[in-house]
Tab-separated table of C-alpha atoms in Angstrom:
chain	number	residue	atom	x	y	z
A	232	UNK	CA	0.931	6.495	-23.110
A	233	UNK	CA	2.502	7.739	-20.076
A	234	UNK	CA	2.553	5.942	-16.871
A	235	UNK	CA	0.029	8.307	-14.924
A	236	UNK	CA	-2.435	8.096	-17.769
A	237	UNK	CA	-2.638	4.234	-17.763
A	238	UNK	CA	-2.978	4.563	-14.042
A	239	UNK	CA	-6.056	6.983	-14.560
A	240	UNK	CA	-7.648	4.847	-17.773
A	241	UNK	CA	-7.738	2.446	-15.099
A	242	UNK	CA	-9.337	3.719	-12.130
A	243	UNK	CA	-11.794	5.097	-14.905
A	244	UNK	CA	-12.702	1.932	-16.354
A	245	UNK	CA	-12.386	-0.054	-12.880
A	246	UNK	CA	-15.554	2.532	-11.935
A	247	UNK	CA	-17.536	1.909	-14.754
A	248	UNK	CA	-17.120	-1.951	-14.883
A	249	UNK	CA	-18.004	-2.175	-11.349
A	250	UNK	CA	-21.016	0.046	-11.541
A	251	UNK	CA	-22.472	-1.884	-14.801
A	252	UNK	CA	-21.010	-5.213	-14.220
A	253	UNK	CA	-24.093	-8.051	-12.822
A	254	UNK	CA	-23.012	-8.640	-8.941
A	255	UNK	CA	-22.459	-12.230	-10.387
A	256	UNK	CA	-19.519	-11.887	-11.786
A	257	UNK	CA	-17.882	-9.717	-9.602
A	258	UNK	CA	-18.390	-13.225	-7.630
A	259	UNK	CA	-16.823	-15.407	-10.181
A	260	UNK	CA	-14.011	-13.117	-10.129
A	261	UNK	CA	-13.160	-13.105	-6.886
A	262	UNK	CA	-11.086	-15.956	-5.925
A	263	UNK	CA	-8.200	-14.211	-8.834
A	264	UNK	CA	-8.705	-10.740	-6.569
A	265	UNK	CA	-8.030	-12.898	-3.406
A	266	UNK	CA	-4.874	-14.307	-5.081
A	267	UNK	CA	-3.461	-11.310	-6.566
A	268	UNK	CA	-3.786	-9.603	-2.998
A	269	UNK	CA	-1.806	-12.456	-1.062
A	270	UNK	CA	0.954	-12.265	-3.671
A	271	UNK	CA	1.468	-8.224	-2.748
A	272	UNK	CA	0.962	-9.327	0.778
A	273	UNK	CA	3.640	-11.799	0.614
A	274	UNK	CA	6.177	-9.362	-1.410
A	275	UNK	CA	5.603	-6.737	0.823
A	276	UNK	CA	8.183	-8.539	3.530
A	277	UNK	CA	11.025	-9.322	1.470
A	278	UNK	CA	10.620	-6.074	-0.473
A	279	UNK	CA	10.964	-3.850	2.885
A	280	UNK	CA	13.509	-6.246	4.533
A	281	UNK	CA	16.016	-5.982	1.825
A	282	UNK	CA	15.475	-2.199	0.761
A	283	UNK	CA	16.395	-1.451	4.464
A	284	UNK	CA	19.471	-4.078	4.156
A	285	UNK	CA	20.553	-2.205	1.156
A	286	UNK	CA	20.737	0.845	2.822
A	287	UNK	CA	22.294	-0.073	5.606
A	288	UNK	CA	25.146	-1.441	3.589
A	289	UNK	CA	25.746	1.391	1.424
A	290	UNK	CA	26.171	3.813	4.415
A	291	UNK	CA	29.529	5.098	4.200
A	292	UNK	CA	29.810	6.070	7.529
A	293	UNK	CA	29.019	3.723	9.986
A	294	UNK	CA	28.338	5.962	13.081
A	295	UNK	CA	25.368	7.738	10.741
A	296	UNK	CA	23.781	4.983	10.856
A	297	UNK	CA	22.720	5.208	14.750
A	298	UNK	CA	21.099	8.739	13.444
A	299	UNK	CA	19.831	7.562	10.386
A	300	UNK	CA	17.998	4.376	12.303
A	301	UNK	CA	16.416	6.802	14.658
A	302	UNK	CA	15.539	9.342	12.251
A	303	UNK	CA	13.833	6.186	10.837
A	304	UNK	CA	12.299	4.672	13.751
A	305	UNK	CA	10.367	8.409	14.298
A	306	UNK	CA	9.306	8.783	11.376
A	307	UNK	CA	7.975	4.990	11.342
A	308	UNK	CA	6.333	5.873	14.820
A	309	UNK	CA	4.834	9.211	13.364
A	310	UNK	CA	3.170	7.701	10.083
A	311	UNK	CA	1.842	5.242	12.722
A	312	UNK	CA	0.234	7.742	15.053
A	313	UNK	CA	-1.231	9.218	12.380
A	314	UNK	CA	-2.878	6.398	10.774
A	315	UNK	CA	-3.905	5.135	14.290
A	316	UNK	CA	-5.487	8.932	15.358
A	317	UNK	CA	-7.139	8.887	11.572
A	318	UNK	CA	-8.635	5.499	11.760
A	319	UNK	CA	-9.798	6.193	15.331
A	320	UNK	CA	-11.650	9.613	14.288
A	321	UNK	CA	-13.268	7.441	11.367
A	322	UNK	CA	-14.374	5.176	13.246
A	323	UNK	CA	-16.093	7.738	15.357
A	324	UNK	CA	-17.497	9.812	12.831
A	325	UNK	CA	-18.800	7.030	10.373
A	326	UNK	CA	-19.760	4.380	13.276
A	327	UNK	CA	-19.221	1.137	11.203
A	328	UNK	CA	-21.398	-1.750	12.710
């Protein structure tokens, strides 16, 4: 079975067992869902840190790497406009609270 498939019998059955599944254990399950999400939040450091080491060590050319760092850093500050502006207009829209 091919990656995207698995991903998609997932979200499939993650719908379904949370629409039929008693509150209750949804509950009991919880403290494994807390877990499993503060062992992505923990990898998500090193994992960024070290991709961005790596590829400032296998630049060739080390006056690219003033252009590649700012190509980087506006990009970085783009994505977070974006997600900033989105959120905001959300927010507006849906009025949570």
């Amino acid at each position: 079975m091919k990656l995207w498939q698995k991903v998609v019998l997932g979200m499939i059955a993650g719908i379904i067992f949370g629409v039929y599944a008693p509150k209750e254990y949804a509950a009991n399950i919880k403290p494994i869902g807390d877990i499993f999400l503060s062992l992505i939040k923990m990898v998500i450091l090193p994992l960024v840190f070290f991709s961005l080491v790596s590829g400032m060590t296998n630049v060739s050319d080390p006056s690219s790497l003033g252009r590649i760092g700012i190509k980087a850093t506006i990009a970085f500050l783009a994505t977070t406009l974006f997600a900033v502006v989105f959120g905001i207009g959300v927010a507006l829209v849906l009025e949570p609270g």
